[in-house]
Short mmCIF file of C-alpha atoms and ligand atoms in Angstrom, two decimals:
data_model
loop_
_atom_site.label_atom_id
_atom_site.label_comp_id
_atom_site.label_asym_id
_atom_site.label_seq_id
_atom_site.Cartn_x
_atom_site.Cartn_y
_atom_site.Cartn_z
CA UNK A 1 35.73 -61.70 -9.27
CA UNK A 2 32.59 -63.80 -9.55
CA UNK A 3 29.62 -62.88 -11.64
CA UNK A 4 27.59 -61.70 -8.72
CA UNK A 5 30.39 -59.52 -7.44
CA UNK A 6 30.86 -57.93 -10.88
CA UNK A 7 27.18 -57.27 -11.10
CA UNK A 8 27.21 -55.63 -7.67
CA UNK A 9 30.17 -53.42 -8.62
CA UNK A 10 28.38 -52.22 -11.74
CA UNK A 11 25.27 -51.41 -9.77
CA UNK A 12 27.35 -49.51 -7.22
CA UNK A 13 29.12 -47.53 -9.90
CA UNK A 14 25.83 -46.66 -11.48
CA UNK A 15 24.46 -45.64 -8.13
CA UNK A 16 27.54 -43.52 -7.47
CA UNK A 17 27.03 -41.72 -10.78
CA UNK A 18 23.38 -41.17 -9.95
CA UNK A 19 24.23 -39.82 -6.49
CA UNK A 20 26.82 -37.47 -7.96
CA UNK A 21 24.26 -36.23 -10.46
CA UNK A 22 21.79 -35.68 -7.65
CA UNK A 23 24.28 -33.76 -5.56
CA UNK A 24 25.25 -31.61 -8.52
CA UNK A 25 21.61 -31.01 -9.37
CA UNK A 26 20.90 -30.20 -5.73
CA UNK A 27 23.80 -27.77 -5.64
CA UNK A 28 22.65 -26.12 -8.81
CA UNK A 29 19.14 -25.92 -7.49
CA UNK A 30 20.42 -24.61 -4.21
CA UNK A 31 22.47 -21.92 -5.94
CA UNK A 32 19.41 -20.96 -7.93
CA UNK A 33 17.37 -20.79 -4.76
CA UNK A 34 19.84 -18.50 -3.04
CA UNK A 35 19.93 -16.27 -6.07
CA UNK A 36 16.14 -16.07 -6.03
CA UNK A 37 16.11 -15.44 -2.28
CA UNK A 38 18.64 -12.65 -2.74
CA UNK A 39 16.43 -11.12 -5.41
CA UNK A 40 13.36 -11.23 -3.16
CA UNK A 41 15.36 -9.59 -0.37
CA UNK A 42 16.76 -6.93 -2.67
CA UNK A 43 13.26 -6.06 -3.85
CA UNK A 44 12.00 -5.92 -0.26
CA UNK A 45 14.83 -3.61 0.69
CA UNK A 46 14.15 -1.31 -2.25
CA UNK A 47 10.42 -1.13 -1.62
CA UNK A 48 10.94 -0.48 2.10
CA UNK A 49 13.59 2.17 1.60
CA UNK A 50 13.07 5.35 3.61
CA UNK A 51 15.70 7.89 2.56
CA UNK A 52 15.43 11.17 4.40
CA UNK A 53 13.64 12.91 1.48
CA UNK A 54 10.95 10.26 1.61
CA UNK A 55 10.62 10.69 5.38
CA UNK A 56 10.06 14.40 4.87
CA UNK A 57 7.33 13.66 2.34
CA UNK A 58 5.65 11.48 4.94
CA UNK A 59 6.08 14.15 7.64
CA UNK A 60 4.64 16.83 5.34
CA UNK A 61 1.68 14.59 4.52
CA UNK A 62 1.12 14.03 8.26
CA UNK A 63 1.10 17.79 8.90
CA UNK A 64 -1.34 18.29 6.05
CA UNK A 65 -3.72 15.62 7.37
CA UNK A 66 -3.52 17.20 10.82
CA UNK A 67 -4.67 20.51 9.36
CA UNK A 68 -7.49 18.79 7.49
CA UNK A 69 -8.63 16.93 10.60
CA UNK A 70 -8.72 20.14 12.67
CA UNK A 71 -10.75 21.84 9.96
CA UNK A 72 -13.90 19.74 10.14
CA UNK A 73 -15.25 16.35 11.16
CA UNK A 74 -15.05 13.28 8.98
CA UNK A 75 -13.07 14.59 6.03
CA UNK A 76 -9.64 13.48 7.08
CA UNK A 77 -7.92 10.18 7.71
CA UNK A 78 -6.93 11.69 11.02
CA UNK A 79 -9.88 12.21 13.29
CA UNK A 80 -8.00 14.74 15.44
CA UNK A 81 -10.39 14.17 18.33
CA UNK A 82 -10.86 17.06 20.74
CA UNK A 83 -10.19 15.60 24.18
CA UNK A 84 -11.67 18.55 26.12
CA UNK A 85 -8.54 18.41 28.25
CA UNK A 86 -7.55 22.08 28.50
CA UNK A 87 -5.62 21.95 31.76
CA UNK A 88 -2.64 19.68 31.84
CA UNK A 89 -1.07 19.04 35.23
CA UNK A 90 1.50 21.62 36.24
CA UNK A 91 3.13 19.87 39.18
CA UNK A 92 1.32 22.04 41.73
CA UNK A 93 -1.55 19.57 42.23
CA UNK A 94 -2.33 18.51 45.77
CA UNK A 95 -4.62 15.95 47.31
CA UNK A 96 -5.87 12.43 46.88
CA UNK A 97 -6.94 11.25 43.43
CA UNK A 98 -7.97 7.97 41.91
CA UNK A 99 -7.73 6.43 38.46
CA UNK A 100 -9.45 3.55 36.74
CA UNK A 101 -7.99 2.04 33.60
CA UNK A 102 -10.38 -0.19 31.68
CA UNK A 103 -9.39 -1.52 28.29
CA UNK A 104 -8.87 -5.25 28.39
CA UNK A 105 -9.55 -8.36 30.37
CA UNK A 106 -7.98 -6.71 33.41
CA UNK A 107 -8.63 -3.29 34.82
CA UNK A 108 -6.42 -1.30 37.14
CA UNK A 109 -7.33 0.97 39.96
CA UNK A 110 -4.84 3.45 41.33
CA UNK A 111 -4.67 6.11 43.99
CA UNK A 112 -2.12 8.82 44.39
CA UNK A 113 -1.40 11.40 47.03
CA UNK A 114 -0.05 14.53 45.39
CA UNK A 115 2.02 16.89 47.49
CA UNK A 116 2.34 19.94 45.28
CA UNK A 117 5.58 21.21 43.81
CA UNK A 118 7.75 20.05 46.69
CA UNK A 119 5.98 16.87 47.66
CA UNK A 120 5.24 15.61 44.12
CA UNK A 121 3.88 12.07 44.15
CA UNK A 122 3.93 11.42 47.88
CA UNK A 123 2.54 7.95 47.61
CA UNK A 124 0.96 5.79 44.96
CA UNK A 125 -0.83 2.44 45.14
CA UNK A 126 -2.42 0.32 42.45
CA UNK A 127 -4.30 -2.91 42.12
CA UNK A 128 -5.16 -5.02 39.12
CA UNK A 129 -8.41 -6.94 38.87
CA UNK A 130 -9.34 -9.44 36.20
CA UNK A 131 -12.82 -9.41 34.75
CA UNK A 132 -14.71 -12.71 34.74
CA UNK A 133 -15.51 -13.68 31.16
CA UNK A 134 -19.30 -13.72 31.61
CA UNK A 135 -19.19 -10.07 32.68
CA UNK A 136 -17.47 -9.13 29.41
CA UNK A 137 -20.47 -10.32 27.42
CA UNK A 138 -23.30 -9.51 29.82
CA UNK A 139 -25.23 -6.43 30.94
CA UNK A 140 -23.72 -3.02 31.54
CA UNK A 141 -24.98 -2.73 35.14
CA UNK A 142 -23.34 -6.03 36.06
CA UNK A 143 -20.00 -4.98 34.56
CA UNK A 144 -20.01 -1.51 36.10
CA UNK A 145 -21.21 -2.80 39.47
CA UNK A 146 -18.33 -5.27 39.47
CA UNK A 147 -15.87 -2.45 38.77
CA UNK A 148 -17.49 -0.13 41.33
CA UNK A 149 -17.39 -2.81 44.02
CA UNK A 150 -13.69 -3.36 43.31
CA UNK A 151 -13.23 0.40 43.80
CA UNK A 152 -15.14 0.19 47.10
CA UNK A 153 -12.74 -2.48 48.35
CA UNK A 154 -9.77 -0.51 47.13
CA UNK A 155 -10.96 2.65 48.87
CA UNK A 156 -11.51 0.64 52.06
CA UNK A 157 -7.83 -0.28 52.04
CA UNK A 158 -6.73 3.39 51.91
CA UNK A 159 -3.93 3.78 54.45
CA UNK A 160 -2.76 6.63 56.64
CA UNK A 161 -0.62 8.20 53.93
CA UNK A 162 -3.70 9.15 51.98
CA UNK A 163 -5.95 11.98 53.04
CA UNK A 164 -8.98 13.48 51.44
CA UNK A 165 -9.68 17.18 52.03
CA UNK A 166 -12.65 17.36 54.36
CA UNK A 167 -15.94 18.04 52.65
CA UNK A 168 -14.77 16.58 49.35
CA UNK A 169 -15.67 13.48 47.43
CA UNK A 170 -12.97 11.34 45.93
CA UNK A 171 -12.37 12.12 42.25
CA UNK A 172 -11.46 9.66 39.55
CA UNK A 173 -9.70 9.84 36.19
CA UNK A 174 -11.23 7.20 33.93
CA UNK A 175 -9.12 5.76 31.11
CA UNK A 176 -11.60 3.95 28.92
CA UNK A 177 -9.77 2.38 25.98
CA UNK A 178 -12.67 1.85 23.64
CA UNK A 179 -13.95 4.16 20.92
CA UNK A 180 -15.92 6.98 22.52
CA UNK A 181 -17.36 10.21 21.26
CA UNK A 182 -16.32 12.63 23.92
CA UNK A 183 -18.83 15.36 24.80
CA UNK A 184 -17.02 17.11 27.66
CA UNK A 185 -13.98 16.43 29.79
CA UNK A 186 -16.10 14.15 31.96
CA UNK A 187 -18.59 12.65 29.53
CA UNK A 188 -18.57 10.65 26.34
CA UNK A 189 -20.76 8.15 24.56
CA UNK A 190 -19.60 4.70 23.60
CA UNK A 191 -19.32 4.12 19.84
CA UNK A 192 -18.73 0.39 20.03
CA UNK A 193 -17.24 -2.33 22.16
CA UNK A 194 -14.03 -3.95 20.96
CA UNK A 195 -11.39 -6.35 22.35
CA UNK A 196 -13.79 -9.16 23.17
CA UNK A 197 -16.30 -7.04 25.10
CA UNK A 198 -19.92 -7.24 24.05
CA UNK A 199 -22.07 -5.52 26.64
CA UNK A 200 -25.81 -5.10 26.24
CA UNK A 201 -27.25 -1.65 25.86
CA UNK A 202 -24.20 0.55 26.30
CA UNK A 203 -23.56 1.81 22.79
CA UNK A 204 -24.70 5.41 22.50
CA UNK A 205 -24.79 5.81 26.30
CA UNK A 206 -22.58 8.10 28.35
CA UNK A 207 -19.99 5.80 29.90
CA UNK A 208 -19.22 8.28 32.67
CA UNK A 209 -22.78 8.53 33.92
CA UNK A 210 -23.04 4.72 33.79
CA UNK A 211 -19.98 4.48 36.01
CA UNK A 212 -21.14 7.30 38.31
CA UNK A 213 -24.49 5.51 38.75
CA UNK A 214 -22.74 2.27 39.62
CA UNK A 215 -20.52 4.09 42.15
CA UNK A 216 -23.68 5.48 43.72
CA UNK A 217 -25.37 2.07 43.78
CA UNK A 218 -22.33 0.77 45.65
CA UNK A 219 -22.60 3.66 48.08
CA UNK A 220 -19.19 5.05 47.19
CA UNK A 221 -18.76 8.80 47.37
CA UNK A 222 -16.64 9.11 44.26
CA UNK A 223 -17.09 10.94 40.97
CA UNK A 224 -15.46 10.84 37.57
CA UNK A 225 -13.61 14.10 36.96
CA UNK A 226 -12.03 13.22 33.60
CA UNK A 227 -12.63 10.65 30.88
CA UNK A 228 -9.38 10.12 29.01
CA UNK A 229 -7.87 8.14 26.21
CA UNK A 230 -4.67 6.36 27.21
CA UNK A 231 -2.61 8.54 24.88
CA UNK A 232 -3.96 11.69 26.49
CA UNK A 233 -3.16 10.16 29.89
CA UNK A 234 0.42 9.57 28.77
CA UNK A 235 0.67 13.19 27.70
CA UNK A 236 -0.58 14.31 31.11
CA UNK A 237 1.87 12.02 32.92
CA UNK A 238 4.70 13.30 30.75
CA UNK A 239 3.79 16.95 31.31
CA UNK A 240 3.64 16.45 35.07
CA UNK A 241 7.25 15.23 34.97
CA UNK A 242 8.52 17.72 32.45
CA UNK A 243 6.98 21.05 31.56
CA UNK A 244 8.37 20.94 28.02
CA UNK A 245 6.32 17.90 26.99
CA UNK A 246 4.13 18.86 24.02
CA UNK A 247 3.09 15.48 22.65
CA UNK A 248 2.77 11.84 23.57
CA UNK A 249 3.25 8.88 21.30
CA UNK A 250 2.30 5.28 22.02
CA UNK A 251 4.29 2.62 20.22
CA UNK A 252 3.14 -0.71 21.51
CA UNK A 253 0.77 -3.31 20.14
CA UNK A 254 -1.10 -0.39 18.63
CA UNK A 255 0.00 3.18 18.02
CA UNK A 256 -1.45 6.62 18.61
CA UNK A 257 -0.38 10.18 19.35
CA UNK A 258 -1.78 13.16 21.21
CA UNK A 259 -0.47 16.70 21.39
CA UNK A 260 -1.25 20.13 22.72
CA UNK A 261 -2.88 22.40 20.15
CA UNK A 262 -3.74 26.10 20.25
CA UNK A 263 -7.50 26.22 20.70
CA UNK A 264 -7.88 28.95 18.06
CA UNK A 265 -6.17 26.70 15.51
CA UNK A 266 -8.89 24.06 15.93
CA UNK A 267 -11.31 25.30 13.29
CA UNK A 268 -13.94 22.73 14.13
CA UNK A 269 -13.98 23.74 17.82
CA UNK A 270 -17.27 25.48 18.52
CA UNK A 271 -16.94 25.90 22.27
CA UNK A 272 -15.58 28.86 24.22
CA UNK A 273 -11.82 29.28 24.15
CA UNK A 274 -10.34 27.82 27.32
CA UNK A 275 -8.41 30.06 29.69
CA UNK A 276 -5.22 28.15 28.94
CA UNK A 277 -5.76 28.74 25.21
CA UNK A 278 -4.85 25.12 24.59
CA UNK A 279 -6.65 21.83 24.10
CA UNK A 280 -5.21 18.35 23.85
CA UNK A 281 -5.93 16.62 20.55
CA UNK A 282 -6.08 12.85 20.32
CA UNK A 283 -4.86 12.33 16.76
CA UNK A 284 -5.76 8.65 16.30
CA UNK A 285 -2.74 8.66 13.99
CA UNK A 286 -2.81 4.92 13.37
CA UNK A 287 -5.26 5.63 10.56
CA UNK A 288 -2.85 7.93 8.74
CA UNK A 289 -2.12 6.90 5.19
CA UNK A 290 -0.40 8.53 2.27
CA UNK A 291 0.82 7.64 -1.20
CA UNK A 292 4.29 8.49 0.15
CA UNK A 293 4.28 5.54 2.54
CA UNK A 294 6.60 2.81 1.25
CA UNK A 295 4.23 -0.13 0.89
CA UNK A 296 5.06 -3.59 -0.37
CA UNK A 297 2.96 -6.43 -1.71
CA UNK A 298 3.24 -7.99 1.77
CA UNK A 299 1.68 -4.92 3.38
CA UNK A 300 -1.07 -4.79 0.80
CA UNK A 301 -1.93 -8.44 1.31
CA UNK A 302 -1.86 -8.01 5.10
CA UNK A 303 -4.22 -5.07 4.80
CA UNK A 304 -6.63 -6.78 2.39
CA UNK A 305 -6.82 -9.87 4.59
CA UNK A 306 -7.23 -7.86 7.81
CA UNK A 307 -10.49 -7.20 9.65
CA UNK A 308 -10.33 -3.52 8.69
CA UNK A 309 -9.00 -3.26 5.12
CA UNK A 310 -8.06 0.26 4.10
CA UNK A 311 -8.00 1.48 7.71
CA UNK A 312 -5.11 1.94 10.15
CA UNK A 313 -2.47 1.79 7.39
CA UNK A 314 0.16 3.66 9.44
CA UNK A 315 -0.46 1.32 12.36
CA UNK A 316 -0.07 -1.67 10.06
CA UNK A 317 3.40 -0.43 9.07
CA UNK A 318 4.81 0.62 12.41
CA UNK A 319 3.13 -1.08 15.37
CA UNK A 320 3.94 -4.16 17.38
CA UNK A 321 0.75 -5.90 16.34
CA UNK A 322 1.97 -6.12 12.74
CA UNK A 323 5.77 -6.05 12.43
CA UNK A 324 6.17 -9.77 13.15
CA UNK A 325 3.31 -10.58 10.80
CA UNK A 326 4.98 -8.69 7.93
CA UNK A 327 8.17 -10.68 8.55
CA UNK A 328 6.16 -13.92 8.54
CA UNK A 329 4.69 -13.06 5.17
CA UNK A 330 8.12 -12.47 3.64
CA UNK A 331 9.44 -15.70 5.17
CA UNK A 332 6.47 -17.64 3.78
CA UNK A 333 7.16 -16.28 0.32
CA UNK A 334 10.82 -17.30 0.62
CA UNK A 335 9.91 -20.74 1.94
CA UNK A 336 7.57 -21.31 -0.99
CA UNK A 337 9.63 -19.86 -3.78
CA UNK A 338 13.19 -20.48 -2.71
CA UNK A 339 12.97 -23.44 -0.32
CA UNK A 340 14.58 -21.28 2.37
CA UNK A 341 13.63 -23.85 5.01
CA UNK A 342 14.00 -26.98 2.88
CA UNK A 343 11.81 -28.71 0.35
CA UNK A 344 8.66 -28.48 2.44
CA UNK A 345 7.06 -25.24 3.50
CA UNK A 346 6.86 -25.33 7.32
CA UNK A 347 3.10 -25.59 8.01
CA UNK A 348 3.16 -23.24 11.02
CA UNK A 349 4.59 -20.49 8.87
CA UNK A 350 1.21 -20.34 7.13
CA UNK A 351 -0.63 -19.31 10.30
CA UNK A 352 -1.34 -15.55 10.38
CA UNK A 353 0.16 -13.68 13.34
CA UNK A 354 2.04 -16.76 14.57
CA UNK A 355 5.28 -14.76 14.52
CA UNK A 356 4.87 -12.13 17.17
CA UNK A 357 6.93 -8.97 17.36
CA UNK A 358 8.71 -9.84 20.65
CA UNK A 359 9.98 -13.03 18.95
CA UNK A 360 11.04 -11.01 15.93
CA UNK A 361 12.86 -8.64 18.26
CA UNK A 362 14.66 -11.50 20.03
CA UNK A 363 15.87 -12.85 16.67
CA UNK A 364 16.87 -9.40 15.46
CA UNK A 365 19.00 -8.81 18.55
CA UNK A 366 20.80 -12.16 18.35
CA UNK A 367 24.51 -11.37 18.53
CA UNK A 368 25.83 -14.95 18.65
CA UNK A 369 28.14 -15.90 15.79
CA UNK A 370 25.97 -18.84 14.74
CA UNK A 371 22.70 -17.01 15.38
CA UNK A 372 21.55 -19.64 17.81
CA UNK A 373 18.71 -17.53 19.18
CA UNK A 374 17.32 -17.24 15.66
CA UNK A 375 17.59 -21.01 15.27
CA UNK A 376 15.90 -21.65 18.60
CA UNK A 377 13.05 -19.21 17.97
CA UNK A 378 12.40 -20.59 14.48
CA UNK A 379 12.14 -24.01 16.05
CA UNK A 380 10.03 -22.97 19.03
CA UNK A 381 7.56 -20.69 17.27
CA UNK A 382 7.50 -21.94 13.69
CA UNK A 383 8.37 -25.61 14.12
CA UNK A 384 11.37 -25.28 11.79
CA UNK A 385 13.88 -27.69 13.25
CA UNK A 386 17.14 -27.27 11.41
CA UNK A 387 18.19 -24.16 9.60
CA UNK A 388 21.41 -23.24 7.89
CA UNK A 389 23.35 -20.23 9.12
CA UNK A 390 22.72 -18.68 5.75
CA UNK A 391 18.95 -19.01 6.20
CA UNK A 392 19.16 -17.52 9.69
CA UNK A 393 21.05 -14.55 8.31
CA UNK A 394 18.26 -14.01 5.83
CA UNK A 395 15.74 -14.02 8.70
CA UNK A 396 17.71 -11.36 10.58
CA UNK A 397 18.00 -9.26 7.46
CA UNK A 398 14.22 -9.29 6.98
CA UNK A 399 13.64 -8.31 10.61
CA UNK A 400 16.08 -5.47 10.08
CA UNK A 401 14.37 -4.14 6.97
CA UNK A 402 10.87 -4.30 8.46
CA UNK A 403 11.78 -2.87 11.88
CA UNK A 404 13.87 -0.03 10.44
CA UNK A 405 11.15 1.03 8.05
CA UNK A 406 8.61 1.06 10.91
CA UNK A 407 10.87 3.04 13.23
CA UNK A 408 11.81 5.60 10.59
CA UNK A 409 8.19 6.13 9.59
CA UNK A 410 7.25 6.61 13.25
CA UNK A 411 9.99 9.27 13.42
CA UNK A 412 8.53 10.94 10.33
CA UNK A 413 5.14 11.01 12.06
CA UNK A 414 6.70 12.73 15.07
CA UNK A 415 8.38 15.29 12.81
CA UNK A 416 4.95 15.88 11.25
CA UNK A 417 3.66 16.89 14.70
CA UNK A 418 6.73 19.05 15.39
CA UNK A 419 6.17 20.80 12.09
CA UNK A 420 2.52 21.44 12.96
CA UNK A 421 3.76 23.03 16.18
CA UNK A 422 6.40 25.05 14.34
CA UNK A 423 9.12 23.32 16.28
CA UNK A 424 11.05 21.54 13.58
CA UNK A 425 13.61 24.22 12.76
CA UNK A 426 16.81 25.25 14.47
CA UNK A 427 16.88 27.67 17.40
CA UNK A 428 13.78 26.04 18.88
CA UNK A 429 13.05 25.86 22.55
CA UNK A 430 13.37 22.53 24.26
CA UNK A 431 10.60 20.22 23.06
CA UNK A 432 9.84 16.88 24.66
CA UNK A 433 7.83 13.96 23.28
CA UNK A 434 6.61 11.52 25.94
CA UNK A 435 6.80 7.96 24.70
CA UNK A 436 5.07 4.89 25.96
CA UNK A 437 4.57 1.34 24.74
CA UNK A 438 6.40 -1.95 24.74
CA UNK A 439 7.63 -1.71 21.16
CA UNK A 440 9.60 1.45 21.91
CA UNK A 441 10.61 0.27 25.35
CA UNK A 442 11.82 -3.23 24.53
CA UNK A 443 12.80 -3.29 20.85
CA UNK A 444 16.22 -1.63 21.06
CA UNK A 445 17.02 -1.53 17.35
CA UNK A 446 13.60 -0.02 16.65
CA UNK A 447 14.14 2.66 19.30
CA UNK A 448 17.62 3.51 18.09
CA UNK A 449 16.49 3.72 14.47
CA UNK A 450 13.69 6.06 15.47
CA UNK A 451 16.14 8.36 17.23
CA UNK A 452 18.56 8.11 14.31
CA UNK A 453 15.89 9.07 11.80
CA UNK A 454 14.81 12.06 13.92
CA UNK A 455 18.41 13.24 13.90
CA UNK A 456 18.75 12.74 10.18
CA UNK A 457 15.56 14.65 9.49
CA UNK A 458 16.02 17.56 11.87
CA UNK A 459 19.77 17.95 11.65
CA UNK A 460 22.12 18.17 14.60
CA UNK A 461 21.14 21.60 15.81
CA UNK A 462 17.37 21.24 15.82
CA UNK A 463 17.44 17.71 17.09
CA UNK A 464 19.54 18.77 20.05
CA UNK A 465 16.48 20.62 21.38
CA UNK A 466 14.09 17.71 20.75
CA UNK A 467 13.92 15.03 23.41
CA UNK A 468 12.04 11.79 22.90
CA UNK A 469 11.83 9.96 26.18
CA UNK A 470 10.04 7.06 27.75
CA UNK A 471 7.44 8.00 30.34
CA UNK A 472 6.29 4.97 32.15
CA UNK A 473 2.67 5.78 32.45
CA UNK A 474 1.15 2.45 31.52
CA UNK A 475 -0.01 2.61 35.11
CA UNK A 476 -2.62 5.31 34.51
CA UNK A 477 -1.02 7.90 36.77
CA UNK A 478 -1.76 10.42 34.00
CA UNK A 479 -5.50 9.85 34.38
CA UNK A 480 -5.36 10.59 38.11
CA UNK A 481 -3.33 13.73 37.35
CA UNK A 482 -6.05 14.83 34.92
CA UNK A 483 -8.65 14.22 37.62
CA UNK A 484 -6.55 16.57 39.73
CA UNK A 485 -6.09 19.26 37.08
CA UNK A 486 -9.79 19.12 36.18
CA UNK A 487 -11.00 18.76 39.77
CA UNK A 488 -14.29 20.50 40.42
CA UNK A 489 -12.90 21.70 43.74
CA UNK A 490 -10.13 23.70 42.07
CA UNK A 491 -11.94 27.05 42.02
CA UNK A 492 -12.93 26.65 45.65
CA UNK A 493 -9.45 26.08 46.99
C1 NAG B 501 -9.40 5.98 8.04
O1 NAG B 501 -8.97 6.47 6.82
C2 NAG B 501 -9.74 6.06 5.72
C3 NAG B 501 -9.10 6.62 4.48
O2 NAG B 501 -7.77 6.26 4.39
C4 NAG B 501 -11.16 6.54 5.88
O3 NAG B 501 -11.94 6.06 4.82
C5 NAG B 501 -11.72 6.03 7.19
O4 NAG B 501 -12.98 6.59 7.41
C6 NAG B 501 -10.80 6.42 8.33
N1 NAG B 501 -11.27 5.77 9.54
C7 NAG B 501 -11.41 6.40 10.68
C8 NAG B 501 -11.85 5.57 11.83
O5 NAG B 501 -11.19 7.58 10.80
C1 NAG B 502 -8.68 5.51 22.79
O1 NAG B 502 -7.83 4.42 23.06
C2 NAG B 502 -8.05 3.16 22.51
C3 NAG B 502 -6.75 2.41 22.49
O2 NAG B 502 -6.26 2.21 23.73
C4 NAG B 502 -8.68 3.16 21.15
O3 NAG B 502 -9.09 1.87 20.79
C5 NAG B 502 -9.79 4.15 21.09
O4 NAG B 502 -10.42 4.13 19.86
C6 NAG B 502 -9.19 5.49 21.41
N1 NAG B 502 -9.92 6.64 20.96
C7 NAG B 502 -11.11 7.09 21.31
C8 NAG B 502 -11.58 8.29 20.62
O5 NAG B 502 -11.80 6.59 22.16
C1 NAG B 503 14.30 10.40 30.33
O1 NAG B 503 13.51 9.73 31.28
C2 NAG B 503 14.19 9.26 32.40
C3 NAG B 503 13.24 8.51 33.29
O2 NAG B 503 12.07 8.14 32.64
C4 NAG B 503 14.82 10.41 33.14
O3 NAG B 503 15.56 9.93 34.23
C5 NAG B 503 15.72 11.18 32.19
O4 NAG B 503 16.21 12.31 32.85
C6 NAG B 503 14.97 11.62 30.97
N1 NAG B 503 15.86 12.25 30.03
C7 NAG B 503 15.66 13.45 29.55
C8 NAG B 503 16.68 13.94 28.61
O5 NAG B 503 14.68 14.11 29.83
#
């Protein structure tokens, strides 16, 4: 062997030793990382735990806040807003009714021909219209005239299947998904615009009279018969289908609940007791909070960094807007402290709300042996190109912990309502909760966990009389049904 060759061999040997050392060090580091990751996960699981006793504490706290909110204004986390809806549809409604659903960049108009108990919904038609951006930040007359003129066109296209009683004006149920202070079933003043709307001179005005004026300006003989929150509309739609519906819960991007309360139990109600003896309460339950809620450092940081710190705590734990974001925060921690996704922290993982709940749901439901959906989603939405199976399993586990906690807490909220109604024990009559919202509809594990937790809390006997069921009322049919049940022509007919 020549000198050069010997030299080369020595260098190679040295390099081999160095490589071995590196591999060993890497393995050790890697083992350490997994141990740390396991510890972070274990802590998350502990902090998110919702054993049935804990769920009952949450349910009891919910019931207590409901009482407080019915007692007087502005002392409770739950506003318990009186909707003025004291006549839910019975199924006997007849005639032609319209609905308008305004709450985002699109609005929907709908008409329905109701045929009474036998005919039910004889025919239904809807149309969606998108609002030009400049109208979302302009004057109120311009916006409402645009909506009214869309209604004019829609009414013009009314076919033969729809008939208005002679001598009547068309009546409209108006779902207006912005904060309003309701003053009667068909009036309410706007508190503030949200969701990208910024309209001049509407705050403090009655939104119904603004719309009625615009309808008049457009020469349309139509009047608003009911101003409703979407949750109240869902309750009405649910009740129309099933007489045993007592509450509605929305679990979508946001969350809310409404239920039917005995008017004499609403201490802050100063008006005359309605004939039905009942009034629908819009709970605004997203703002519920309690020391019994299992909160983690991730939730606290999310809240502090949010636009409304301290508010909407329940919503921040259970709704579609936030579940993916909680998961992202845990993943970021793992990426930084345990190199879950390699030596560099994936930059996209640092972007708030980049991991949306539908993506979380897709990863959570991945049943492939190598979790290829998880791998693909991590790549597509977080720019993380290659992940070990072990890392993907961690991702699924985090989704599981966060989704289950949310679903179980939502169930506890529902039990809180049942308890307020005295319907949580055994031997109860059939009790139905109308559900709506994409989170409940599309996130199967979430839905199943919610049902499972209800069962666990109520026990087999009581839970056999409680039905939680999807009512597809995103359409706003409920608002048109409320226009029917609150029609000003009712007494005359
Ligand atoms: C929400 O609850 C907090 C207390 O947790 C309260 O300070 C706040 O006023 C409530 N917000 C609304 C809109 O009711
Ligand atoms: C009604 O619904 C929307 C959500 O769709 C919400 O933002 C609003 O604050 C609700 N409540 C009231 C009292 O208007
Ligand atoms: C649940 O809702 C579906 C349709 O939305 C209906 O067909 C079904 O009968 C309901 N189940 C119960 C138990 O009410």
